[in-house]
Amino acid sequence: MEFISLTREEFLTSAQKIEDLRSLKFAKETLDLWDNFYSWEKFKPLCLRDDEQELCYLFYTISKDNEYLIIHRLLTPLNFRRKNYAHEIMSQLFFYFKKENIKRFKMNCMHGSLNFYNKLGLNYWGVNEQRQYHCDFKMPQNDISEIFSIVKESNIKEFSPTKFAQIYEQLKKNGSGFDSKDMEVHQACLKNLGKKFRYNEVLDHLKE
């Protein structure tokens, strides 16, 4: 197996081979996202490949101030799931950037991917209006296994007043605008997450 970076044309060619419609739709949405808002030249997606077969894709950017590694999309087509490929590509990403003096990483996770991210040790400061669960934590210094201890030791007070205000602005509705179907899914997520969902800490800090 090898990790490679893909151009737009290479990703498009690879994505056209995806067989399940849900993954194919997600790939199309990701293609549109990168076309409209990001740079294929500056931030080429990372791909795990084996014997000319693309197994998993990861789209990321680095903030202009080099403070954040931002993980935007992680895609493993259905027939390649449950083989640890997503964990391998995430591990490679953090390994690659560990010497770049990046301070933090963040991502917004869809409810269907929470079980995977829970296994990495992640917690969530809240949920945004797009039904995504928000993570923002210190960058591991060595490898991805450090996320468990980083998250355990994390505190909402780590954020500057400006950063905290930005986070709260994203999460302040806390699902109050969800329709009944989305609210049902959200409540099931809350039951599953338990103390991993840390919006109460955001509210408590707001009152201070």
Short mmCIF file of C-alpha atoms in Angstrom, two decimals:
data_model
loop_
_atom_site.label_atom_id
_atom_site.label_comp_id
_atom_site.label_asym_id
_atom_site.label_seq_id
_atom_site.Cartn_x
_atom_site.Cartn_y
_atom_site.Cartn_z
CA MET A 1 0.00 0.00 0.00
CA GLU A 2 1.06 3.59 -0.58
CA PHE A 3 -0.13 7.11 0.15
CA ILE A 4 -0.35 9.48 -2.80
CA SER A 5 -1.66 12.96 -3.54
CA LEU A 6 -4.27 13.29 -6.28
CA THR A 7 -4.82 16.01 -8.85
CA ARG A 8 -8.39 16.97 -9.72
CA GLU A 9 -8.28 14.82 -12.85
CA GLU A 10 -6.92 11.83 -10.93
CA PHE A 11 -9.60 12.13 -8.25
CA LEU A 12 -12.33 12.47 -10.88
CA THR A 13 -11.09 9.38 -12.72
CA SER A 14 -10.86 7.43 -9.48
CA ALA A 15 -14.26 8.57 -8.19
CA GLN A 16 -15.95 7.43 -11.39
CA LYS A 17 -15.03 3.85 -10.42
CA ILE A 18 -16.93 4.04 -7.11
CA GLU A 19 -19.78 1.54 -7.23
CA ASP A 20 -22.13 2.46 -4.37
CA LEU A 21 -24.34 5.49 -5.02
CA ARG A 22 -24.01 7.04 -1.57
CA SER A 23 -20.20 7.17 -1.75
CA LEU A 24 -20.40 8.37 -5.35
CA LYS A 25 -22.70 11.22 -4.32
CA PHE A 26 -20.35 12.16 -1.47
CA ALA A 27 -17.42 12.17 -3.91
CA LYS A 28 -19.34 14.47 -6.29
CA GLU A 29 -20.19 16.84 -3.43
CA THR A 30 -16.54 16.87 -2.38
CA LEU A 31 -15.41 17.58 -5.94
CA ASP A 32 -17.79 20.55 -6.08
CA LEU A 33 -16.61 21.76 -2.67
CA TRP A 34 -12.97 21.79 -3.73
CA ASP A 35 -13.76 23.36 -7.11
CA ASN A 36 -15.68 26.21 -5.50
CA PHE A 37 -13.82 26.97 -2.30
CA TYR A 38 -10.34 25.42 -2.20
CA SER A 39 -7.23 24.92 -4.31
CA TRP A 40 -6.44 21.62 -6.00
CA GLU A 41 -2.88 22.85 -6.54
CA LYS A 42 -2.23 23.87 -2.92
CA PHE A 43 -4.22 21.16 -1.13
CA LYS A 44 -4.28 17.96 -3.10
CA PRO A 45 -6.34 15.21 -1.42
CA LEU A 46 -4.47 12.36 0.20
CA CYS A 47 -5.28 8.88 -1.07
CA LEU A 48 -4.48 5.37 0.15
CA ARG A 49 -3.87 3.07 -2.80
CA ASP A 50 -3.05 -0.60 -3.20
CA ASP A 51 -2.14 -2.22 -6.51
CA GLU A 52 -3.65 0.65 -8.57
CA GLN A 53 -6.86 0.57 -6.53
CA GLU A 54 -7.80 3.73 -4.57
CA LEU A 55 -9.16 2.69 -1.17
CA CYS A 56 -9.70 5.88 0.82
CA TYR A 57 -9.56 9.65 0.27
CA LEU A 58 -8.91 12.51 2.69
CA PHE A 59 -9.40 16.22 1.93
CA TYR A 60 -7.71 18.75 4.21
CA THR A 61 -6.36 22.30 4.34
CA ILE A 62 -3.96 24.26 6.53
CA SER A 63 -5.09 27.64 7.87
CA LYS A 64 -3.24 30.72 6.61
CA ASP A 65 -1.64 31.36 10.00
CA ASN A 66 -0.50 27.70 10.13
CA GLU A 67 -2.46 27.29 13.38
CA TYR A 68 -4.92 24.64 12.19
CA LEU A 69 -4.95 21.40 10.28
CA ILE A 70 -8.54 21.32 9.02
CA ILE A 71 -10.00 17.97 7.98
CA HIS A 72 -12.87 18.52 5.57
CA ARG A 73 -13.84 15.19 4.05
CA LEU A 74 -12.90 11.55 4.63
CA LEU A 75 -14.30 9.05 2.14
CA THR A 76 -14.01 5.28 2.10
CA PRO A 77 -16.22 3.65 -0.57
CA LEU A 78 -18.58 1.04 0.83
CA ASN A 79 -16.77 -2.05 -0.44
CA PHE A 80 -13.51 -0.94 1.27
CA ARG A 81 -14.93 -0.15 4.69
CA ARG A 82 -14.19 -2.01 7.93
CA LYS A 83 -10.64 -2.69 6.79
CA ASN A 84 -8.96 0.06 8.87
CA TYR A 85 -8.15 2.16 5.79
CA ALA A 86 -9.68 5.35 7.23
CA HIS A 87 -7.60 5.00 10.38
CA GLU A 88 -4.46 4.44 8.29
CA ILE A 89 -4.97 7.55 6.18
CA MET A 90 -5.76 9.69 9.24
CA SER A 91 -2.62 8.36 10.93
CA GLN A 92 -0.56 9.24 7.87
CA LEU A 93 -1.96 12.77 7.77
CA PHE A 94 -1.07 13.50 11.39
CA PHE A 95 2.34 11.85 10.99
CA TYR A 96 3.10 13.97 7.93
CA PHE A 97 2.31 17.26 9.64
CA LYS A 98 3.72 16.56 13.11
CA LYS A 99 6.89 18.57 12.42
CA GLU A 100 5.15 21.53 10.79
CA ASN A 101 4.50 23.40 14.04
CA ILE A 102 0.73 23.27 13.56
CA LYS A 103 -0.95 23.94 16.88
CA ARG A 104 -4.43 22.46 16.53
CA PHE A 105 -6.71 20.38 14.31
CA LYS A 106 -10.43 20.70 13.73
CA MET A 107 -13.22 19.04 11.79
CA ASN A 108 -17.00 18.82 11.55
CA CYS A 109 -18.22 15.22 11.68
CA MET A 110 -21.45 13.88 10.22
CA HIS A 111 -23.56 11.66 12.47
CA GLY A 112 -22.90 8.59 10.33
CA SER A 113 -19.15 8.85 10.97
CA LEU A 114 -19.27 9.40 14.74
CA ASN A 115 -18.54 5.77 15.64
CA PHE A 116 -15.31 5.96 13.68
CA TYR A 117 -14.23 9.26 15.21
CA ASN A 118 -15.18 8.04 18.70
CA LYS A 119 -12.67 5.22 18.27
CA LEU A 120 -9.98 7.84 17.62
CA GLY A 121 -10.82 9.37 20.98
CA LEU A 122 -12.59 12.51 19.80
CA ASN A 123 -15.11 14.63 21.71
CA TYR A 124 -17.46 17.26 20.30
CA TRP A 125 -18.07 20.83 21.47
CA GLY A 126 -21.53 20.89 19.91
CA VAL A 127 -23.54 20.48 16.72
CA ASN A 128 -23.93 23.08 13.97
CA GLU A 129 -26.91 23.86 11.75
CA GLN A 130 -25.64 21.44 9.09
CA ARG A 131 -25.97 18.56 11.62
CA GLN A 132 -22.20 18.28 11.98
CA TYR A 133 -20.48 17.63 15.30
CA HIS A 134 -17.59 20.02 15.91
CA CYS A 135 -14.09 19.00 17.05
CA ASP A 136 -11.23 21.40 17.86
CA PHE A 137 -8.23 20.10 19.81
CA LYS A 138 -4.47 20.41 20.17
CA MET A 139 -2.36 18.75 17.51
CA PRO A 140 -0.70 15.43 18.43
CA GLN A 141 3.07 15.78 18.67
CA ASN A 142 3.95 12.23 17.65
CA ASP A 143 1.05 10.14 16.38
CA ILE A 144 -2.70 9.79 16.30
CA SER A 145 -2.84 7.64 19.43
CA GLU A 146 -2.20 10.79 21.49
CA ILE A 147 -5.68 12.10 20.67
CA PHE A 148 -7.17 10.19 23.61
CA SER A 149 -4.99 11.97 26.18
CA ILE A 150 -5.20 15.32 24.39
CA VAL A 151 -8.99 15.23 24.47
CA LYS A 152 -9.10 14.01 28.06
CA GLU A 153 -6.92 16.93 29.18
CA SER A 154 -8.65 19.52 26.97
CA ASN A 155 -10.59 22.45 28.38
CA ILE A 156 -12.86 25.01 26.75
CA LYS A 157 -10.70 27.69 28.38
CA GLU A 158 -7.91 26.79 25.94
CA PHE A 159 -9.57 29.04 23.39
CA SER A 160 -8.95 32.76 23.17
CA PRO A 161 -12.06 34.96 23.56
CA THR A 162 -12.11 35.45 19.78
CA LYS A 163 -11.84 31.73 19.00
CA PHE A 164 -14.44 30.87 21.61
CA ALA A 165 -16.85 33.41 20.11
CA GLN A 166 -16.36 31.86 16.67
CA ILE A 167 -17.05 28.39 18.00
CA TYR A 168 -20.13 29.51 19.92
CA GLU A 169 -21.49 31.29 16.85
CA GLN A 170 -21.37 28.00 14.94
CA LEU A 171 -22.96 25.93 17.70
CA LYS A 172 -25.29 28.26 19.57
CA LYS A 173 -28.53 26.84 18.17
CA ASN A 174 -27.54 23.37 19.43
CA GLY A 175 -30.00 21.63 17.13
CA SER A 176 -32.96 23.84 18.01
CA GLY A 177 -33.64 24.45 14.32
CA PHE A 178 -33.67 20.77 13.32
CA ASP A 179 -36.83 19.29 11.87
CA SER A 180 -38.37 16.30 13.62
CA LYS A 181 -36.41 13.74 11.59
CA ASP A 182 -33.06 15.44 12.19
CA MET A 183 -33.87 15.94 15.85
CA GLU A 184 -34.60 12.23 16.23
CA VAL A 185 -31.19 11.42 14.73
CA HIS A 186 -29.53 14.04 16.95
CA GLN A 187 -31.11 12.65 20.11
CA ALA A 188 -29.88 9.18 19.20
CA CYS A 189 -26.39 10.63 18.70
CA LEU A 190 -26.51 12.34 22.09
CA LYS A 191 -27.47 9.06 23.73
CA ASN A 192 -24.56 7.33 22.02
CA LEU A 193 -22.03 10.09 22.74
CA GLY A 194 -22.84 10.71 26.38
CA LYS A 195 -20.06 12.79 27.96
CA LYS A 196 -18.27 13.03 24.62
CA PHE A 197 -20.78 15.75 23.68
CA ARG A 198 -19.47 18.76 25.61
CA TYR A 199 -21.81 21.61 24.71
CA ASN A 200 -22.60 22.17 28.39
CA GLU A 201 -18.98 23.24 28.87
CA VAL A 202 -19.47 25.82 26.12
CA LEU A 203 -22.55 27.18 27.88
CA ASP A 204 -20.86 27.22 31.27
CA HIS A 205 -17.92 29.16 29.85
CA LEU A 206 -20.30 31.62 28.22
CA LYS A 207 -21.75 32.47 31.64
CA GLU A 208 -18.36 33.22 33.20
#
